[in-house]
């Protein structure tokens, strides 16, 4: 029988709406390595051991099986619907007029839920690539970011919120220049923004900017995504869990370095959404938020691990004429056109 971590002892983060949500969730992207059944079994196990937040997306191709798990857990009374915080995301091929509603409808049907707790625009442009495609593949129809196009999608998100089908709306993989362009135009401000955050990629400027806007950051790839698809691996990437400072702190706490990445994330104030299909791993990932915090000195030492190592570079979303993946991230402070 897996250890049960009481959800009420897991620390909470407060959204600008006043709602409190868990300081950690479980990721559900099986990458190219874990199938939908393995991921949904992990979700079932995670509910049993006390997870209450799950990060889903239509493009992960497993919402139907995860929905069966939610349905069973709710029917058996293992958890109440209002205790769960379930997120999902509209994929890049569903940004067109009316498409966001259609995408949400499928997600609701697959997840067997009446509402989604937070619905995200997965990427800030409608540049589609087939799931699992090669890292060098490009879609000739891809276009650079446009605030006008993004806002047309966001208006649909706001409408879904008005309809009561999604309780919060959010963005993902944004940059400060893109946020500066769109936040003043939002009728409903995002409650949450997903961004890549791990010790080797701390994104301080973006993190601080988002927090200052009253928006809660969610950190994806919180462990440095050691099992990410091969198309997202480059020779210069640094493995967070092998960095000497992280390994040393892990030794001091008697835990795996992955756990240190998560403690750091929670204490810094982002919501990490680690993925694992292994019970021992996902139990320790949740439990670590409730015991033995990092010291102030260790939190300072974690700052030195930062080395600007973006893992999800997004090169498959580039448009004709773009130089390379850096163009997606507005590194000179302006939106790359
Ligand atoms: N919004 C977006 O665009 C976006 C992008 C990427 C990801 N995400 C979300 O973020 C989630 C997490 O990112 P991710 O899955 O890429 O990476 P991650 O959570 O950083 O890394 C997952 C891997 O870390 C290892 N791990 C987990 N817990 C461990 C532990 N306690 N001890 C040792 N190893 C451990 C496992 O690898 P082993 O099998 O080797 O143990 C696991 O496969 C995704 O599942 C998805 O929900 C969102």
Tab-separated table of C-alpha atoms and ligand atoms in Angstrom:
chain	number	residue	atom	x	y	z
A	1	UNK	CA	0.000	0.000	0.000
A	2	UNK	CA	1.508	3.336	-1.072
A	3	UNK	CA	2.139	6.027	1.474
A	4	UNK	CA	-0.694	8.575	1.728
A	5	UNK	CA	0.349	12.203	2.079
A	6	UNK	CA	-2.571	14.137	3.491
A	7	UNK	CA	-3.511	16.794	0.928
A	8	UNK	CA	-4.151	19.310	3.731
A	9	UNK	CA	-0.476	19.247	4.776
A	10	UNK	CA	0.758	19.939	1.238
A	11	UNK	CA	1.520	23.693	1.093
A	12	UNK	CA	-0.772	25.868	-1.019
A	13	UNK	CA	-0.326	28.742	-3.489
A	14	UNK	CA	-2.885	31.535	-3.655
A	15	UNK	CA	-4.175	32.706	-7.034
A	16	UNK	CA	-5.223	36.331	-7.555
A	17	UNK	CA	-8.823	35.151	-7.371
A	18	UNK	CA	-8.161	34.142	-3.753
A	19	UNK	CA	-8.369	30.425	-4.511
A	20	UNK	CA	-5.736	28.203	-2.923
A	21	UNK	CA	-4.272	25.351	-4.963
A	22	UNK	CA	-1.574	22.715	-4.235
A	23	UNK	CA	2.047	23.874	-4.451
A	24	UNK	CA	2.841	20.845	-6.632
A	25	UNK	CA	1.052	18.882	-9.335
A	26	UNK	CA	1.764	15.833	-11.450
A	27	UNK	CA	2.781	16.182	-15.106
A	28	UNK	CA	1.158	13.829	-17.597
A	29	UNK	CA	3.283	14.167	-20.738
A	30	UNK	CA	4.549	10.651	-21.387
A	31	UNK	CA	7.127	11.996	-23.837
A	32	UNK	CA	7.849	9.373	-26.506
A	33	UNK	CA	8.769	6.884	-23.804
A	34	UNK	CA	5.705	6.147	-21.682
A	35	UNK	CA	2.343	5.159	-23.138
A	36	UNK	CA	-1.086	6.450	-22.151
A	37	UNK	CA	-1.774	3.416	-20.003
A	38	UNK	CA	1.396	3.874	-17.971
A	39	UNK	CA	0.630	7.564	-17.493
A	40	UNK	CA	-2.998	7.006	-16.484
A	41	UNK	CA	-1.957	4.245	-14.057
A	42	UNK	CA	0.431	6.752	-12.509
A	43	UNK	CA	-2.414	9.278	-12.201
A	44	UNK	CA	-4.502	6.634	-10.403
A	45	UNK	CA	-1.628	5.902	-8.042
A	46	UNK	CA	-0.967	9.602	-7.538
A	47	UNK	CA	-4.588	10.253	-6.489
A	48	UNK	CA	-4.289	7.377	-4.005
A	49	UNK	CA	-1.126	8.824	-2.498
A	50	UNK	CA	-2.534	12.360	-2.154
A	51	UNK	CA	-1.866	14.347	-5.357
A	52	UNK	CA	-4.699	16.737	-6.098
A	53	UNK	CA	-3.372	18.702	-9.074
A	54	UNK	CA	-2.807	17.222	-12.548
A	55	UNK	CA	-1.347	18.947	-15.601
A	56	UNK	CA	-3.029	17.532	-18.708
A	57	UNK	CA	-3.135	18.535	-22.379
A	58	UNK	CA	-4.976	17.294	-25.442
A	59	UNK	CA	-1.704	16.851	-27.336
A	60	UNK	CA	-0.396	14.388	-24.742
A	61	UNK	CA	-2.831	11.883	-26.277
A	62	UNK	CA	-3.897	10.334	-22.987
A	63	UNK	CA	-6.787	12.454	-21.667
A	64	UNK	CA	-9.292	9.686	-22.444
A	65	UNK	CA	-7.501	7.163	-20.220
A	66	UNK	CA	-6.839	9.761	-17.520
A	67	UNK	CA	-10.568	10.569	-17.677
A	68	UNK	CA	-11.408	6.963	-16.857
A	69	UNK	CA	-9.144	7.192	-13.822
A	70	UNK	CA	-10.801	10.434	-12.652
A	71	UNK	CA	-14.242	8.958	-13.184
A	72	UNK	CA	-13.434	5.848	-11.163
A	73	UNK	CA	-11.767	7.802	-8.348
A	74	UNK	CA	-14.763	10.173	-8.140
A	75	UNK	CA	-17.330	7.367	-8.260
A	76	UNK	CA	-15.498	5.366	-5.603
A	77	UNK	CA	-15.278	8.455	-3.416
A	78	UNK	CA	-11.445	8.328	-3.310
A	79	UNK	CA	-11.550	12.069	-3.963
A	80	UNK	CA	-14.196	14.774	-4.342
A	81	UNK	CA	-14.339	16.781	-7.556
A	82	UNK	CA	-13.812	20.066	-5.697
A	83	UNK	CA	-10.590	18.706	-4.193
A	84	UNK	CA	-9.043	18.177	-7.628
A	85	UNK	CA	-7.344	20.916	-9.654
A	86	UNK	CA	-7.201	19.662	-13.236
A	87	UNK	CA	-5.558	21.690	-15.983
A	88	UNK	CA	-5.575	21.165	-19.729
A	89	UNK	CA	-4.379	23.039	-22.806
A	90	UNK	CA	-5.565	23.905	-26.282
A	91	UNK	CA	-3.073	22.677	-28.883
A	92	UNK	CA	-1.669	24.815	-31.699
A	93	UNK	CA	-3.965	23.436	-34.400
A	94	UNK	CA	-7.091	24.570	-32.511
A	95	UNK	CA	-6.625	28.358	-32.290
A	96	UNK	CA	-9.053	29.189	-35.139
A	97	UNK	CA	-12.533	30.694	-34.764
A	98	UNK	CA	-14.708	28.329	-32.740
A	99	UNK	CA	-11.914	25.788	-32.428
A	100	UNK	CA	-11.016	26.506	-28.806
A	101	UNK	CA	-14.532	25.551	-27.712
A	102	UNK	CA	-14.345	22.368	-29.790
A	103	UNK	CA	-10.983	21.507	-28.269
A	104	UNK	CA	-12.286	22.083	-24.760
A	105	UNK	CA	-15.394	19.999	-25.496
A	106	UNK	CA	-13.210	17.046	-26.478
A	107	UNK	CA	-11.022	17.494	-23.424
A	108	UNK	CA	-14.087	17.616	-21.134
A	109	UNK	CA	-15.494	14.509	-22.759
A	110	UNK	CA	-12.150	12.682	-22.549
A	111	UNK	CA	-11.439	13.727	-18.963
A	112	UNK	CA	-15.102	13.028	-18.046
A	113	UNK	CA	-15.429	16.369	-16.279
A	114	UNK	CA	-17.986	19.221	-16.460
A	115	UNK	CA	-15.376	21.928	-15.980
A	116	UNK	CA	-11.622	22.336	-16.225
A	117	UNK	CA	-9.955	24.152	-13.326
A	118	UNK	CA	-7.410	25.923	-15.519
A	119	UNK	CA	-7.280	25.926	-19.309
A	120	UNK	CA	-4.097	27.087	-21.052
A	121	UNK	CA	-3.105	28.265	-24.496
A	122	UNK	CA	-0.352	25.657	-24.897
A	123	UNK	CA	1.898	27.745	-27.182
A	124	UNK	CA	1.392	31.405	-28.103
A	125	UNK	CA	1.024	30.733	-31.835
A	126	UNK	CA	-0.925	28.382	-34.067
A	127	UNK	CA	2.189	26.747	-35.527
A	128	UNK	CA	1.294	23.112	-35.828
A	129	UNK	CA	3.587	20.160	-35.997
A	130	UNK	CA	2.517	16.547	-35.808
A	131	UNK	CA	3.060	14.987	-32.372
A	132	UNK	CA	6.324	13.046	-32.269
A	133	UNK	CA	7.706	14.716	-35.411
A	134	UNK	CA	11.420	14.998	-36.061
A	135	UNK	CA	13.275	17.970	-34.508
A	136	UNK	CA	14.242	19.267	-37.969
A	137	UNK	CA	10.704	19.245	-39.352
A	138	UNK	CA	9.163	22.637	-40.176
A	139	UNK	CA	5.624	23.569	-41.192
A	140	UNK	CA	5.676	26.090	-44.093
A	141	UNK	CA	2.389	27.595	-42.787
A	142	UNK	CA	3.976	28.621	-39.465
A	143	UNK	CA	3.934	32.329	-38.627
A	144	UNK	CA	5.751	34.524	-36.104
A	145	UNK	CA	3.864	35.625	-32.986
A	146	UNK	CA	1.204	38.268	-33.520
A	147	UNK	CA	-0.579	39.928	-30.592
A	148	UNK	CA	-3.673	40.277	-32.764
A	149	UNK	CA	-3.810	36.563	-33.599
A	150	UNK	CA	-3.045	35.600	-29.992
A	151	UNK	CA	-5.812	37.852	-28.673
A	152	UNK	CA	-8.319	36.282	-31.067
A	153	UNK	CA	-7.529	32.972	-29.358
A	154	UNK	CA	-7.552	34.562	-25.898
A	155	UNK	CA	-11.031	36.056	-26.508
A	156	UNK	CA	-12.251	32.487	-27.024
A	157	UNK	CA	-10.578	31.499	-23.727
A	158	UNK	CA	-12.345	34.407	-21.989
A	159	UNK	CA	-15.623	33.286	-23.494
A	160	UNK	CA	-15.154	29.754	-22.120
A	161	UNK	CA	-14.524	31.329	-18.730
A	162	UNK	CA	-17.714	33.422	-19.059
A	163	UNK	CA	-19.608	30.232	-19.890
A	164	UNK	CA	-18.334	28.635	-16.683
A	165	UNK	CA	-16.653	25.781	-18.535
A	166	UNK	CA	-13.173	26.739	-17.319
A	167	UNK	CA	-12.599	28.230	-13.887
A	168	UNK	CA	-9.235	29.850	-14.681
A	169	UNK	CA	-7.419	30.606	-17.913
A	170	UNK	CA	-3.696	30.604	-18.483
A	171	UNK	CA	-0.868	31.007	-20.972
A	172	UNK	CA	2.284	28.977	-21.552
A	173	UNK	CA	5.773	29.528	-22.980
A	174	UNK	CA	5.348	33.299	-23.070
A	175	UNK	CA	8.129	35.908	-22.930
A	176	UNK	CA	8.146	39.332	-21.256
A	177	UNK	CA	7.774	41.194	-24.601
A	178	UNK	CA	4.822	38.993	-25.569
A	179	UNK	CA	3.211	39.461	-22.145
A	180	UNK	CA	3.697	43.225	-22.342
A	181	UNK	CA	1.909	43.167	-25.694
A	182	UNK	CA	-1.086	41.105	-24.614
A	183	UNK	CA	-1.710	41.547	-20.872
A	184	UNK	CA	-3.091	45.105	-21.245
A	185	UNK	CA	-5.578	43.746	-23.813
A	186	UNK	CA	-6.902	40.917	-21.648
A	187	UNK	CA	-10.397	41.343	-20.229
A	188	UNK	CA	-9.675	38.355	-17.999
A	189	UNK	CA	-6.086	38.202	-16.791
A	190	UNK	CA	-4.428	34.773	-16.766
A	191	UNK	CA	-4.382	33.231	-13.273
A	192	UNK	CA	-1.437	30.985	-14.100
A	193	UNK	CA	1.392	30.922	-16.617
A	194	UNK	CA	3.372	27.772	-17.439
A	195	UNK	CA	7.041	28.244	-18.188
A	196	UNK	CA	10.124	26.075	-18.246
A	197	UNK	CA	11.720	26.331	-14.776
A	198	UNK	CA	14.430	24.141	-13.259
A	199	UNK	CA	17.688	24.873	-11.417
A	200	UNK	CA	19.694	25.229	-14.647
A	201	UNK	CA	17.009	27.471	-16.176
A	202	UNK	CA	15.601	29.747	-13.503
A	203	UNK	CA	14.280	32.554	-15.773
A	204	UNK	CA	14.467	35.117	-12.964
A	205	UNK	CA	13.392	38.076	-15.075
A	206	UNK	CA	10.303	36.351	-16.465
A	207	UNK	CA	9.487	34.742	-13.117
A	208	UNK	CA	9.635	38.086	-11.284
A	209	UNK	CA	7.642	39.833	-13.998
A	210	UNK	CA	4.865	37.248	-13.883
A	211	UNK	CA	4.697	37.293	-10.066
A	212	UNK	CA	4.573	41.111	-10.123
A	213	UNK	CA	1.515	40.911	-12.382
A	214	UNK	CA	-0.204	38.800	-9.694
A	215	UNK	CA	0.011	35.682	-11.851
A	216	UNK	CA	1.110	32.314	-10.435
A	217	UNK	CA	3.995	30.624	-12.327
A	218	UNK	CA	3.852	26.891	-12.963
A	219	UNK	CA	7.253	25.353	-13.717
A	220	UNK	CA	7.427	22.624	-16.321
A	221	UNK	CA	10.387	20.236	-16.706
A	222	UNK	CA	11.108	20.885	-13.001
A	223	UNK	CA	13.666	18.063	-12.810
A	224	UNK	CA	15.292	19.025	-16.107
A	225	UNK	CA	13.176	16.497	-17.990
A	226	UNK	CA	15.727	13.660	-18.187
A	227	UNK	CA	13.231	11.563	-20.181
A	228	UNK	CA	12.287	14.268	-22.706
A	229	UNK	CA	12.037	13.270	-26.376
A	230	UNK	CA	15.337	12.960	-28.253
A	231	UNK	CA	14.301	15.838	-30.548
A	232	UNK	CA	14.502	18.107	-27.486
A	233	UNK	CA	18.062	17.028	-26.585
A	234	UNK	CA	21.175	18.910	-27.703
A	235	UNK	CA	24.819	18.094	-26.888
A	236	UNK	CA	25.327	21.220	-24.739
A	237	UNK	CA	22.376	20.510	-22.403
A	238	UNK	CA	23.268	20.268	-18.715
A	239	UNK	CA	21.534	17.614	-16.541
A	240	UNK	CA	20.141	19.399	-13.469
A	241	UNK	CA	20.252	16.236	-11.363
A	242	UNK	CA	23.978	15.792	-12.072
A	243	UNK	CA	25.102	19.330	-11.205
A	244	UNK	CA	27.574	19.044	-8.262
A	245	UNK	CA	25.830	21.689	-6.098
A	246	UNK	CA	22.474	19.908	-6.473
A	247	UNK	CA	24.053	16.494	-5.823
A	248	UNK	CA	25.791	17.839	-2.711
A	249	UNK	CA	22.574	19.289	-1.260
A	250	UNK	CA	20.803	16.013	-2.070
A	251	UNK	CA	23.451	14.111	-0.102
A	252	UNK	CA	22.979	16.440	2.872
A	253	UNK	CA	19.226	15.671	2.870
A	254	UNK	CA	19.601	11.984	1.996
A	255	UNK	CA	17.365	12.257	-1.081
A	256	UNK	CA	17.650	11.982	-4.870
A	257	UNK	CA	18.767	15.242	-6.598
A	258	UNK	CA	15.349	15.293	-8.359
A	259	UNK	CA	13.762	15.932	-4.982
A	260	UNK	CA	16.071	18.908	-4.376
A	261	UNK	CA	14.918	20.438	-7.679
A	262	UNK	CA	11.335	20.193	-6.409
A	263	UNK	CA	11.999	21.539	-2.922
A	264	UNK	CA	13.803	24.492	-4.512
A	265	UNK	CA	10.874	25.087	-6.891
A	266	UNK	CA	8.233	25.075	-4.169
A	267	UNK	CA	10.252	27.261	-1.794
A	268	UNK	CA	10.911	29.752	-4.583
A	269	UNK	CA	7.172	30.003	-5.254
A	270	UNK	CA	6.502	28.270	-8.568
A	271	UNK	CA	4.281	25.192	-8.819
A	272	UNK	CA	6.398	22.317	-10.175
A	273	UNK	CA	4.562	19.620	-12.143
A	274	UNK	CA	7.016	16.703	-12.108
A	275	UNK	CA	6.298	13.643	-14.195
A	276	UNK	CA	6.965	10.057	-13.182
A	277	UNK	CA	5.288	6.722	-13.718
A	278	UNK	CA	7.152	5.169	-10.770
A	279	UNK	CA	5.341	5.100	-7.440
A	280	UNK	CA	8.473	5.547	-5.318
A	281	UNK	CA	9.361	8.653	-7.356
A	282	UNK	CA	5.982	10.353	-7.414
A	283	UNK	CA	5.410	9.641	-3.725
A	284	UNK	CA	8.752	11.209	-2.774
A	285	UNK	CA	8.053	14.155	-5.101
A	286	UNK	CA	4.837	14.973	-3.237
A	287	UNK	CA	6.143	14.146	0.226
A	288	UNK	CA	9.227	16.336	-0.130
A	289	UNK	CA	7.043	19.450	-0.080
A	290	UNK	CA	5.912	18.620	3.456
A	291	UNK	CA	9.224	17.829	5.203
A	292	UNK	CA	12.819	18.981	5.624
A	293	UNK	CA	12.953	22.246	3.630
A	294	UNK	CA	16.141	23.620	2.089
A	295	UNK	CA	17.976	26.126	4.273
A	296	UNK	CA	18.413	29.755	3.245
A	297	UNK	CA	22.065	28.964	2.442
A	298	UNK	CA	21.002	26.049	0.243
A	299	UNK	CA	18.439	28.222	-1.547
A	300	UNK	CA	21.263	30.728	-2.201
A	301	UNK	CA	23.535	27.922	-3.442
A	302	UNK	CA	20.777	26.796	-5.840
A	303	UNK	CA	20.866	30.260	-7.448
A	304	UNK	CA	24.429	29.563	-8.624
A	305	UNK	CA	23.266	26.505	-10.582
A	306	UNK	CA	21.509	28.739	-13.126
A	307	UNK	CA	23.204	28.442	-16.540
A	308	UNK	CA	20.510	29.523	-19.005
A	309	UNK	CA	19.977	25.949	-20.188
A	310	UNK	CA	16.642	26.017	-22.006
A	311	UNK	CA	15.617	22.436	-22.823
A	312	UNK	CA	12.333	22.880	-24.695
A	313	UNK	CA	13.671	25.105	-27.453
A	314	UNK	CA	10.571	24.817	-29.646
A	315	UNK	CA	12.463	24.683	-32.957
A	316	UNK	CA	9.651	22.728	-34.639
A	317	UNK	CA	7.437	25.829	-34.312
A	318	UNK	CA	9.734	28.093	-36.347
A	319	UNK	CA	8.313	29.923	-39.341
A	320	UNK	CA	9.874	30.321	-42.804
A	321	UNK	CA	12.592	32.986	-42.596
A	322	UNK	CA	13.271	32.472	-38.880
A	323	UNK	CA	16.958	32.082	-38.010
A	324	UNK	CA	16.907	29.472	-35.262
A	325	UNK	CA	15.069	28.582	-32.039
A	326	UNK	CA	16.346	31.727	-30.278
A	327	UNK	CA	13.845	33.656	-32.441
A	328	UNK	CA	11.013	32.097	-30.426
A	329	UNK	CA	12.171	33.591	-27.160
A	330	UNK	CA	12.552	37.356	-27.871
A	331	UNK	CA	15.986	37.386	-26.233
A	332	UNK	CA	16.803	40.978	-27.250
A	333	UNK	CA	13.664	42.256	-25.478
A	334	UNK	CA	11.546	42.688	-28.614
A	335	UNK	CA	9.140	40.328	-30.314
A	336	UNK	CA	10.951	38.605	-33.187
A	337	UNK	CA	9.008	39.052	-36.410
B	1	LIG	N1	3.345	23.837	-21.036
B	1	LIG	C1	4.221	23.184	-21.761
B	1	LIG	O1	4.484	23.531	-22.920
B	1	LIG	C2	4.935	21.998	-21.182
B	1	LIG	C3	6.155	21.596	-21.741
B	1	LIG	C4	6.796	20.502	-21.181
B	1	LIG	C5	6.251	19.834	-20.091
B	1	LIG	N2	5.050	20.250	-19.570
B	1	LIG	C6	4.466	19.558	-18.389
B	1	LIG	O2	5.463	19.442	-17.381
B	1	LIG	C7	5.524	18.093	-16.938
B	1	LIG	C8	6.908	17.767	-16.401
B	1	LIG	O3	7.914	17.926	-17.369
B	1	LIG	P1	8.715	16.693	-17.945
B	1	LIG	O4	7.858	15.485	-17.851
B	1	LIG	O5	9.236	17.075	-19.275
B	1	LIG	O6	10.014	16.603	-17.025
B	1	LIG	P2	10.409	16.459	-15.491
B	1	LIG	O7	9.213	16.354	-14.624
B	1	LIG	O8	11.415	17.516	-15.251
B	1	LIG	O9	11.196	15.073	-15.535
B	1	LIG	C9	10.519	13.847	-15.533
B	1	LIG	C10	11.507	12.698	-15.327
B	1	LIG	O10	12.261	12.922	-14.119
B	1	LIG	C11	12.545	11.687	-13.493
B	1	LIG	N3	12.067	11.743	-12.091
B	1	LIG	C12	10.866	12.189	-11.625
B	1	LIG	N4	10.806	12.095	-10.283
B	1	LIG	C13	11.987	11.562	-9.881
B	1	LIG	C14	12.527	11.209	-8.617
B	1	LIG	N5	11.855	11.402	-7.477
B	1	LIG	N6	13.767	10.656	-8.583
B	1	LIG	C15	14.478	10.457	-9.730
B	1	LIG	N7	14.023	10.775	-10.954
B	1	LIG	C16	12.796	11.321	-11.033
B	1	LIG	C17	11.828	10.591	-14.275
B	1	LIG	O11	12.786	9.996	-15.116
B	1	LIG	P3	13.236	8.478	-14.939
B	1	LIG	O12	12.215	7.648	-15.650
B	1	LIG	O13	14.594	8.464	-15.577
B	1	LIG	O14	13.258	8.185	-13.452
B	1	LIG	C18	10.818	11.360	-15.120
B	1	LIG	O15	10.518	10.743	-16.338
B	1	LIG	C19	5.086	17.288	-18.172
B	1	LIG	O16	4.750	15.954	-17.858
B	1	LIG	C20	3.956	18.143	-18.665
B	1	LIG	O17	2.770	17.883	-17.905
B	1	LIG	C21	4.402	21.330	-20.068
